Amino acid sequence: MVHQEVIPLMKPYKMGQFELSHRVVLAPLTRCRSYGNVPQPHAAVYYSQRTTRGGLLISEATGVSATAQGYPEAPGIWTQEQVEAWKPIVDAVHRKGGVFFCQIWHVGRVSNNGLQPDGQAPVSSTDKQITPDAESGMVYSKPRRLRTDEILGIVDDFRRAARNAIEAGFDGVEIHGAHGYLLEQFMKDSANDRDDEYGGSLENRCRFAVEVVDAVVREVGAHRVGVRLSPFADFIDCVDSDPMALGDYMVRQLNKHDGLLYCHMIEPRMVDPSQDAVDGRRQIPHRLLPFRNAFKGTFIAAGGYNKEEGNKMVADGYTDLVAYGRLFLANPDLPRRFELGAPLNKYNRSTFYTQDPVVGYTDYPFLDEETNDSNSHA
Ligand SMILES: Cc1cc2nc3c(=O)[nH]c(=O)nc-3n(C[C@H](O)[C@H](O)[C@H](O)COP(=O)(O)O)c2cc1C
């Protein structure tokens, strides 16, 4: 009998009440194909393609309210129509034995008046506008600073969205506290210039995020809640002068909830996983280790991982699970390819955020369908 060594990424793991059969997680990926902010039937194809029995999937970021939107055709979960539209998608994942979490977000000032109800200004911690991005051509409108008495209303939007996600059948929710969106606009000192109890000290800046976590945990239970954080990131004018203190403070707040399911953190630098390893940029720098050590629940790391780094980090105990974004986007059967050591499809950046229901979305080939064409590379 041939004995095949199981690679670390393919080892089972018990995350709370979920028996995961491996460690390869689908990272949340905005795909802009939910017309009118309503998830569409093609999403059931897309997500079920990426489902394995006992595999964890995290949905694309999903708006908690009409003011939460910043990308065209991104889904929401604040109306009954949206909840109903998610149900068959969640069902498709469950039928194949997957565990499916809904990532809930509010973009804050990463938006423009055209995407806001009645053409209003996007809301934020601040009225400082994001510097226009010459590369992407993105222009964000000048935001309106939320009044102190409005903030609890937004906390409540997160609570209701979490309730709706459970009603739609999701196994849990991931609160999006990363990448420069509303929670980070409060948490990070480059974007928070408030002088009320939501600004100033670290505790004050984290108050809104902590209130969101507390409200969501109260609503659906800590065993169904994960939180994504990126203390080291500097996206969209959101950067903190002391990321170690910020990450440490937030992990300690999460630990206050007994059984809070997972903490999902972004590596300091998002490298391109299709880059050659020769330049050494694929090496994970271990900077999340203090947070991993401090957090009591499951730890998920993401950002620039390939198979080798993922295996190494799981074997080292640096993380429990690894979330893959771009590689999973382009390889619907990524766990199987890792297991077999098979070549990977290349991702096509130009179709990341386009609206086609098939192209660049559900047409990346599975291993079995592959021909020897330019779609695959070693
Ligand atoms: C097309 C695209 C869409 C993304 N959308 C989201 C999102 O909705 N929510 C989120 O937290 N991160 C989002 N990200 C970040 C990914 O979840 C992931 O952290 C990032 O791609 C780094 O991982 P990778 O190197 O494995 O791709 C997105 C990334 C890409 C490329």
CSV table of C-alpha atoms and ligand atoms in Angstrom, one decimal:
chain,number,residue,atom,x,y,z
A,1,MET,CA,0.0,0.0,0.0
A,2,VAL,CA,1.3,3.4,-0.9
A,3,HIS,CA,1.3,5.7,2.1
A,4,GLN,CA,0.7,9.3,1.1
A,5,GLU,CA,1.7,12.0,3.5
A,6,VAL,CA,-1.2,14.5,4.2
A,7,ILE,CA,0.1,18.0,3.6
A,8,PRO,CA,-0.5,20.4,6.6
A,9,LEU,CA,-3.1,22.4,4.6
A,10,MET,CA,-5.2,19.3,4.1
A,11,LYS,CA,-5.4,18.3,7.7
A,12,PRO,CA,-8.8,18.5,9.4
A,13,TYR,CA,-9.4,21.2,12.0
A,14,LYS,CA,-12.3,21.7,14.4
A,15,MET,CA,-13.4,25.4,14.4
A,16,GLY,CA,-15.9,25.7,17.2
A,17,GLN,CA,-18.7,23.4,16.3
A,18,PHE,CA,-17.6,23.1,12.7
A,19,GLU,CA,-15.6,20.0,11.6
A,20,LEU,CA,-13.5,21.4,8.8
A,21,SER,CA,-11.9,18.8,6.6
A,22,HIS,CA,-8.9,21.0,5.6
A,23,ARG,CA,-7.4,24.5,6.2
A,24,VAL,CA,-7.9,26.2,2.8
A,25,VAL,CA,-10.4,28.9,3.2
A,26,LEU,CA,-12.1,30.9,0.4
A,27,ALA,CA,-11.3,34.6,1.3
A,28,PRO,CA,-14.0,37.2,0.9
A,29,LEU,CA,-13.9,38.5,-2.7
A,30,THR,CA,-16.1,41.3,-4.0
A,31,ARG,CA,-17.1,40.4,-7.5
A,32,CYS,CA,-19.7,43.1,-8.4
A,33,ARG,CA,-22.2,40.7,-10.0
A,34,SER,CA,-25.2,41.2,-7.7
A,35,TYR,CA,-27.4,43.4,-9.9
A,36,GLY,CA,-29.2,46.1,-8.0
A,37,ASN,CA,-27.4,44.9,-4.8
A,38,VAL,CA,-29.4,41.6,-5.0
A,39,PRO,CA,-27.4,38.3,-5.2
A,40,GLN,CA,-28.0,36.4,-8.4
A,41,PRO,CA,-28.4,32.8,-9.4
A,42,HIS,CA,-24.9,32.7,-10.9
A,43,ALA,CA,-23.5,33.3,-7.5
A,44,ALA,CA,-24.8,29.8,-6.5
A,45,VAL,CA,-22.7,28.4,-9.4
A,46,TYR,CA,-19.7,30.4,-8.4
A,47,TYR,CA,-19.7,29.5,-4.7
A,48,SER,CA,-20.7,25.9,-5.2
A,49,GLN,CA,-17.8,25.5,-7.6
A,50,ARG,CA,-15.5,26.5,-4.7
A,51,THR,CA,-17.2,24.3,-2.1
A,52,THR,CA,-15.6,21.1,-0.7
A,53,ARG,CA,-17.2,18.9,2.0
A,54,GLY,CA,-16.0,20.5,5.2
A,55,GLY,CA,-14.4,23.5,3.6
A,56,LEU,CA,-14.9,27.0,4.9
A,57,LEU,CA,-16.1,29.7,2.5
A,58,ILE,CA,-16.4,33.4,3.3
A,59,SER,CA,-18.8,35.4,1.1
A,60,GLU,CA,-17.9,38.6,-0.7
A,61,ALA,CA,-18.4,41.7,1.4
A,62,THR,CA,-22.2,42.3,1.8
A,63,GLY,CA,-23.7,45.7,2.7
A,64,VAL,CA,-25.6,46.2,5.9
A,65,SER,CA,-27.7,49.1,4.7
A,66,ALA,CA,-28.3,51.4,1.7
A,67,THR,CA,-25.5,53.7,2.9
A,68,ALA,CA,-23.1,50.9,3.2
A,69,GLN,CA,-22.5,50.5,-0.6
A,70,GLY,CA,-19.4,51.6,-2.4
A,71,TYR,CA,-19.0,49.3,-5.4
A,72,PRO,CA,-21.5,48.9,-8.3
A,73,GLU,CA,-23.5,45.7,-8.1
A,74,ALA,CA,-22.2,44.5,-4.8
A,75,PRO,CA,-24.7,42.5,-2.7
A,76,GLY,CA,-26.5,43.6,0.4
A,77,ILE,CA,-28.4,41.8,3.2
A,78,TRP,CA,-30.6,44.6,4.5
A,79,THR,CA,-33.8,43.8,2.6
A,80,GLN,CA,-36.1,40.8,2.6
A,81,GLU,CA,-35.6,40.5,-1.1
A,82,GLN,CA,-31.8,40.2,-0.6
A,83,VAL,CA,-32.3,37.6,2.2
A,84,GLU,CA,-34.5,35.5,-0.1
A,85,ALA,CA,-32.0,35.8,-2.9
A,86,TRP,CA,-29.1,34.5,-0.7
A,87,LYS,CA,-31.1,31.4,0.4
A,88,PRO,CA,-30.6,29.3,-2.8
A,89,ILE,CA,-26.9,30.3,-2.9
A,90,VAL,CA,-26.3,29.3,0.7
A,91,ASP,CA,-28.3,26.1,0.0
A,92,ALA,CA,-26.0,25.2,-3.0
A,93,VAL,CA,-23.0,25.5,-0.7
A,94,HIS,CA,-24.6,23.4,2.0
A,95,ARG,CA,-25.7,20.7,-0.4
A,96,LYS,CA,-22.0,20.1,-1.1
A,97,GLY,CA,-21.1,20.1,2.6
A,98,GLY,CA,-19.5,23.5,2.8
A,99,VAL,CA,-19.5,25.9,5.8
A,100,PHE,CA,-20.5,29.4,4.6
A,101,PHE,CA,-20.0,32.7,6.5
A,102,CYS,CA,-21.3,36.0,5.3
A,103,GLN,CA,-19.0,38.9,5.4
A,104,ILE,CA,-20.9,42.0,6.4
A,105,TRP,CA,-19.6,45.5,5.8
A,106,HIS,CA,-20.1,49.2,5.6
A,107,VAL,CA,-17.8,51.0,3.2
A,108,GLY,CA,-18.1,54.4,4.9
A,109,ARG,CA,-16.3,57.1,2.8
A,110,VAL,CA,-15.1,54.5,0.2
A,111,SER,CA,-18.1,55.5,-1.9
A,112,ASN,CA,-19.5,58.3,-3.9
A,113,ASN,CA,-22.8,60.3,-4.0
A,114,GLY,CA,-23.9,58.3,-7.0
A,115,LEU,CA,-24.0,55.1,-5.0
A,116,GLN,CA,-25.7,56.6,-2.0
A,117,PRO,CA,-29.5,56.9,-1.4
A,118,ASP,CA,-30.8,60.2,-2.8
A,119,GLY,CA,-27.3,61.2,-3.9
A,120,GLN,CA,-26.3,62.0,-0.4
A,121,ALA,CA,-22.7,62.2,0.8
A,122,PRO,CA,-21.2,58.9,2.1
A,123,VAL,CA,-20.9,58.8,5.9
A,124,SER,CA,-17.7,58.3,7.8
A,125,SER,CA,-15.8,59.0,11.0
A,126,THR,CA,-14.5,62.1,9.4
A,127,ASP,CA,-15.3,64.7,6.7
A,128,LYS,CA,-11.8,64.2,5.1
A,129,GLN,CA,-12.1,63.0,1.6
A,130,ILE,CA,-9.9,60.1,0.3
A,131,THR,CA,-7.1,61.2,-2.0
A,132,PRO,CA,-8.2,60.4,-5.6
A,133,ASP,CA,-6.4,57.3,-6.8
A,134,ALA,CA,-4.6,58.1,-10.1
A,135,GLU,CA,-3.9,54.5,-10.9
A,136,SER,CA,-7.5,53.2,-10.6
A,137,GLY,CA,-9.2,56.4,-11.5
A,138,MET,CA,-11.4,56.1,-8.5
A,139,VAL,CA,-12.8,59.2,-7.1
A,140,TYR,CA,-14.5,59.1,-3.7
A,141,SER,CA,-16.9,61.9,-2.7
A,142,LYS,CA,-16.4,64.1,0.3
A,143,PRO,CA,-17.9,62.2,3.2
A,144,ARG,CA,-20.2,63.6,5.9
A,145,ARG,CA,-18.9,63.0,9.5
A,146,LEU,CA,-21.4,60.9,11.4
A,147,ARG,CA,-23.0,62.7,14.4
A,148,THR,CA,-22.4,60.9,17.7
A,149,ASP,CA,-26.1,60.2,18.0
A,150,GLU,CA,-26.2,58.4,14.6
A,151,ILE,CA,-23.5,55.9,15.4
A,152,LEU,CA,-25.7,53.5,17.3
A,153,GLY,CA,-28.0,53.3,14.3
A,154,ILE,CA,-25.1,51.9,12.2
A,155,VAL,CA,-24.2,49.5,15.0
A,156,ASP,CA,-27.8,48.3,14.8
A,157,ASP,CA,-27.6,47.9,11.0
A,158,PHE,CA,-24.8,45.4,11.6
A,159,ARG,CA,-26.9,43.6,14.2
A,160,ARG,CA,-29.8,43.3,11.8
A,161,ALA,CA,-27.6,42.2,8.9
A,162,ALA,CA,-26.2,39.4,11.1
A,163,ARG,CA,-29.7,38.3,12.0
A,164,ASN,CA,-30.6,38.4,8.3
A,165,ALA,CA,-27.6,36.3,7.3
A,166,ILE,CA,-28.6,33.6,9.8
A,167,GLU,CA,-32.1,33.8,8.4
A,168,ALA,CA,-30.7,33.3,4.9
A,169,GLY,CA,-29.0,30.1,6.2
A,170,PHE,CA,-25.4,31.2,6.6
A,171,ASP,CA,-23.5,29.4,9.3
A,172,GLY,CA,-22.2,32.6,10.7
A,173,VAL,CA,-21.0,36.1,9.9
A,174,GLU,CA,-17.6,37.8,9.5
A,175,ILE,CA,-17.5,41.4,10.5
A,176,HIS,CA,-15.4,43.3,8.0
A,177,GLY,CA,-13.1,45.4,10.2
A,178,ALA,CA,-10.3,45.6,7.6
A,179,HIS,CA,-9.0,47.4,4.5
A,180,GLY,CA,-10.0,51.0,5.2
A,181,TYR,CA,-13.7,50.6,5.3
A,182,LEU,CA,-16.0,52.2,8.0
A,183,LEU,CA,-14.8,50.2,11.0
A,184,GLU,CA,-11.2,51.1,10.1
A,185,GLN,CA,-12.1,54.7,9.4
A,186,PHE,CA,-12.9,54.8,13.1
A,187,MET,CA,-10.1,52.6,14.4
A,188,LYS,CA,-7.1,54.2,12.6
A,189,ASP,CA,-5.7,57.5,13.6
A,190,SER,CA,-5.0,58.7,10.1
A,191,ALA,CA,-8.8,58.7,9.4
A,192,ASN,CA,-10.3,59.5,12.7
A,193,ASP,CA,-10.2,63.1,13.7
A,194,ARG,CA,-13.1,63.1,16.0
A,195,ASP,CA,-13.3,64.8,19.4
A,196,ASP,CA,-16.2,62.8,20.9
A,197,GLU,CA,-16.1,59.5,22.7
A,198,TYR,CA,-15.5,57.8,19.3
A,199,GLY,CA,-12.2,59.7,18.7
A,200,GLY,CA,-8.9,60.4,20.3
A,201,SER,CA,-7.6,57.6,22.5
A,202,LEU,CA,-7.2,54.0,21.1
A,203,GLU,CA,-10.1,52.9,23.3
A,204,ASN,CA,-12.3,55.6,21.9
A,205,ARG,CA,-11.3,54.9,18.3
A,206,CYS,CA,-12.0,51.2,18.7
A,207,ARG,CA,-15.4,51.9,20.4
A,208,PHE,CA,-17.5,51.7,17.3
A,209,ALA,CA,-15.9,48.4,16.1
A,210,VAL,CA,-16.2,47.0,19.6
A,211,GLU,CA,-19.9,48.0,19.8
A,212,VAL,CA,-20.5,46.3,16.4
A,213,VAL,CA,-18.9,43.1,17.6
A,214,ASP,CA,-20.8,43.2,20.9
A,215,ALA,CA,-24.1,43.8,19.1
A,216,VAL,CA,-23.6,41.0,16.6
A,217,VAL,CA,-22.4,38.6,19.2
A,218,ARG,CA,-25.5,39.4,21.3
A,219,GLU,CA,-27.7,38.8,18.3
A,220,VAL,CA,-26.4,35.6,16.8
A,221,GLY,CA,-24.0,34.2,19.5
A,222,ALA,CA,-20.2,34.3,19.7
A,223,HIS,CA,-19.9,30.8,18.2
A,224,ARG,CA,-21.1,32.2,14.9
A,225,VAL,CA,-19.0,35.3,14.7
A,226,GLY,CA,-15.6,36.0,13.1
A,227,VAL,CA,-13.9,39.3,12.7
A,228,ARG,CA,-11.5,40.4,9.9
A,229,LEU,CA,-8.8,43.0,10.9
A,230,SER,CA,-5.8,44.5,9.1
A,231,PRO,CA,-3.9,46.6,11.6
A,232,PHE,CA,-0.9,46.9,9.3
A,233,ALA,CA,-2.7,47.8,6.1
A,234,ASP,CA,-2.6,51.3,4.6
A,235,PHE,CA,-5.3,51.1,2.0
A,236,ILE,CA,-7.4,54.0,1.0
A,237,ASP,CA,-5.8,56.6,3.3
A,238,CYS,CA,-6.4,54.4,6.4
A,239,VAL,CA,-3.2,53.8,8.3
A,240,ASP,CA,-2.4,53.6,12.0
A,241,SER,CA,0.7,55.0,13.7
A,242,ASP,CA,0.8,52.1,16.1
A,243,PRO,CA,-0.6,48.9,14.4
A,244,MET,CA,0.8,46.6,17.2
A,245,ALA,CA,-1.2,48.4,19.9
A,246,LEU,CA,-4.3,48.6,17.7
A,247,GLY,CA,-4.2,44.8,16.9
A,248,ASP,CA,-3.5,43.9,20.5
A,249,TYR,CA,-6.3,46.0,21.8
A,250,MET,CA,-8.8,44.6,19.4
A,251,VAL,CA,-7.8,41.0,20.1
A,252,ARG,CA,-8.2,41.6,23.8
A,253,GLN,CA,-11.7,43.0,23.1
A,254,LEU,CA,-12.6,39.9,21.0
A,255,ASN,CA,-11.3,37.6,23.8
A,256,LYS,CA,-13.9,39.1,26.2
A,257,HIS,CA,-16.5,37.1,24.3
A,258,ASP,CA,-16.3,33.5,25.4
A,259,GLY,CA,-16.1,31.3,22.3
A,260,LEU,CA,-15.8,34.1,19.7
A,261,LEU,CA,-15.2,31.9,16.7
A,262,TYR,CA,-12.3,33.3,14.7
A,263,CYS,CA,-10.0,36.2,14.1
A,264,HIS,CA,-9.0,36.7,10.5
A,265,MET,CA,-6.0,38.9,9.9
A,266,ILE,CA,-4.3,40.3,6.9
A,267,GLU,CA,-0.5,40.0,6.5
A,268,PRO,CA,1.3,43.3,6.5
A,269,ARG,CA,2.1,43.3,2.8
A,270,MET,CA,-0.1,41.8,0.2
A,271,VAL,CA,2.3,40.3,-2.3
A,272,ASP,CA,1.3,38.9,-5.6
A,273,PRO,CA,1.0,35.1,-5.2
A,274,SER,CA,1.8,34.5,-8.9
A,275,GLN,CA,5.2,36.2,-8.4
A,276,ASP,CA,8.2,34.0,-8.6
A,277,ALA,CA,9.4,32.9,-5.1
A,278,VAL,CA,13.0,33.7,-6.1
A,279,ASP,CA,12.8,37.3,-5.0
A,280,GLY,CA,11.8,36.1,-1.5
A,281,ARG,CA,8.7,38.3,-1.5
A,282,ARG,CA,6.5,35.3,-0.8
A,283,GLN,CA,7.9,34.7,2.6
A,284,ILE,CA,5.4,35.5,5.3
A,285,PRO,CA,7.0,37.8,7.8
A,286,HIS,CA,5.4,36.4,10.9
A,287,ARG,CA,4.2,39.8,12.2
A,288,LEU,CA,0.8,38.5,13.1
A,289,LEU,CA,2.3,36.0,15.6
A,290,PRO,CA,1.6,38.2,18.8
A,291,PHE,CA,-2.0,38.4,17.8
A,292,ARG,CA,-2.3,34.8,17.0
A,293,ASN,CA,-0.8,33.9,20.4
A,294,ALA,CA,-3.1,36.3,22.2
A,295,PHE,CA,-6.3,35.3,20.5
A,296,LYS,CA,-8.2,32.5,22.2
A,297,GLY,CA,-10.2,31.2,19.2
A,298,THR,CA,-9.4,30.1,15.7
A,299,PHE,CA,-6.9,32.2,13.8
A,300,ILE,CA,-7.1,32.7,10.0
A,301,ALA,CA,-4.2,34.4,8.1
A,302,ALA,CA,-4.5,35.9,4.6
A,303,GLY,CA,-2.6,37.9,2.1
A,304,GLY,CA,0.0,36.7,-0.4
A,305,TYR,CA,-0.1,33.0,0.5
A,306,ASN,CA,0.9,30.3,-1.9
A,307,LYS,CA,0.7,26.6,-1.2
A,308,GLU,CA,4.2,26.3,0.3
A,309,GLU,CA,3.8,29.3,2.6
A,310,GLY,CA,0.4,28.0,3.7
A,311,ASN,CA,1.8,24.6,4.5
A,312,LYS,CA,4.7,26.0,6.4
A,313,MET,CA,2.6,28.4,8.4
A,314,VAL,CA,0.1,25.8,9.4
A,315,ALA,CA,2.9,23.3,10.3
A,316,ASP,CA,4.6,26.0,12.4
A,317,GLY,CA,1.4,26.7,14.3
A,318,TYR,CA,1.6,30.3,13.1
A,319,THR,CA,-2.1,30.0,12.0
A,320,ASP,CA,-4.9,27.5,12.1
A,321,LEU,CA,-6.3,28.3,8.7
A,322,VAL,CA,-5.2,30.2,5.6
A,323,ALA,CA,-7.6,32.2,3.4
A,324,TYR,CA,-6.8,32.4,-0.3
A,325,GLY,CA,-8.1,35.2,-2.4
A,326,ARG,CA,-6.8,35.5,-5.9
A,327,LEU,CA,-5.7,31.9,-6.2
A,328,PHE,CA,-9.1,30.6,-5.2
A,329,LEU,CA,-10.8,33.0,-7.5
A,330,ALA,CA,-9.0,31.5,-10.4
A,331,ASN,CA,-9.0,27.9,-9.2
A,332,PRO,CA,-12.4,26.7,-8.2
A,333,ASP,CA,-10.8,23.4,-7.1
A,334,LEU,CA,-7.9,24.9,-5.2
A,335,PRO,CA,-7.8,22.5,-2.3
A,336,ARG,CA,-7.7,19.6,-4.6
A,337,ARG,CA,-4.9,21.2,-6.7
A,338,PHE,CA,-2.9,21.8,-3.5
A,339,GLU,CA,-3.4,18.2,-2.4
A,340,LEU,CA,-2.3,16.8,-5.8
A,341,GLY,CA,0.5,19.3,-6.3
A,342,ALA,CA,-1.3,20.3,-9.6
A,343,PRO,CA,-0.5,23.4,-11.6
A,344,LEU,CA,-2.7,26.5,-11.0
A,345,ASN,CA,-4.8,28.6,-13.4
A,346,LYS,CA,-3.7,32.2,-13.6
A,347,TYR,CA,-6.1,34.9,-12.4
A,348,ASN,CA,-7.2,37.6,-14.8
A,349,ARG,CA,-7.2,40.9,-12.9
A,350,SER,CA,-9.2,42.7,-15.6
A,351,THR,CA,-12.4,40.6,-14.8
A,352,PHE,CA,-12.2,40.8,-11.0
A,353,TYR,CA,-14.9,43.5,-10.8
A,354,THR,CA,-16.7,43.3,-14.1
A,355,GLN,CA,-20.4,42.4,-14.2
A,356,ASP,CA,-20.5,39.4,-16.6
A,357,PRO,CA,-22.3,36.4,-15.0
A,358,VAL,CA,-19.8,33.9,-16.5
A,359,VAL,CA,-16.6,35.4,-17.9
A,360,GLY,CA,-13.9,35.7,-15.2
A,361,TYR,CA,-16.4,34.3,-12.7
A,362,THR,CA,-17.6,30.8,-13.3
A,363,ASP,CA,-15.5,29.9,-16.3
A,364,TYR,CA,-12.2,29.2,-14.7
A,365,PRO,CA,-11.5,25.5,-15.5
A,366,PHE,CA,-11.4,22.6,-13.0
A,367,LEU,CA,-8.4,20.4,-13.2
A,368,ASP,CA,-10.3,17.7,-15.1
A,369,GLU,CA,-11.5,20.1,-17.8
A,370,GLU,CA,-8.1,21.5,-18.5
A,371,THR,CA,-6.4,21.3,-21.8
A,372,ASN,CA,-2.8,22.2,-22.4
A,373,ASP,CA,-3.6,25.7,-23.3
A,374,SER,CA,-2.3,29.0,-22.0
A,375,ASN,CA,-4.8,29.0,-19.2
A,376,SER,CA,-2.6,26.9,-17.0
A,377,HIS,CA,1.0,27.5,-15.9
A,378,ALA,CA,3.3,25.7,-13.5
B,1,LIG,C1,-11.1,40.8,-6.5
B,1,LIG,C2,-10.9,41.0,-5.0
B,1,LIG,C3,-11.9,41.3,-4.2
B,1,LIG,C4,-11.8,41.4,-2.8
B,1,LIG,N1,-12.8,41.6,-2.0
B,1,LIG,C5,-12.7,41.6,-0.7
B,1,LIG,C6,-13.9,41.7,0.1
B,1,LIG,O1,-15.0,41.8,-0.3
B,1,LIG,N2,-13.7,41.7,1.5
B,1,LIG,C7,-12.4,41.5,2.0
B,1,LIG,O2,-12.3,41.5,3.2
B,1,LIG,N3,-11.3,41.4,1.2
B,1,LIG,C8,-11.4,41.4,-0.1
B,1,LIG,N4,-10.3,41.2,-0.9
B,1,LIG,C9,-9.1,40.9,-0.2
B,1,LIG,C10,-8.9,39.3,-0.2
B,1,LIG,O3,-9.9,38.8,0.7
B,1,LIG,C11,-7.6,38.9,0.3
B,1,LIG,O4,-7.3,39.3,1.6
B,1,LIG,C12,-6.5,39.4,-0.7
B,1,LIG,O5,-6.8,39.1,-2.0
B,1,LIG,C13,-5.1,38.8,-0.3
B,1,LIG,O6,-5.1,37.5,-0.4
B,1,LIG,P1,-4.5,36.7,-1.7
B,1,LIG,O7,-3.0,37.1,-1.8
B,1,LIG,O8,-4.6,35.2,-1.4
B,1,LIG,O9,-5.2,37.1,-2.9
B,1,LIG,C14,-10.5,41.2,-2.3
B,1,LIG,C15,-9.4,40.9,-3.1
B,1,LIG,C16,-9.6,40.8,-4.5
B,1,LIG,C17,-8.4,40.4,-5.3
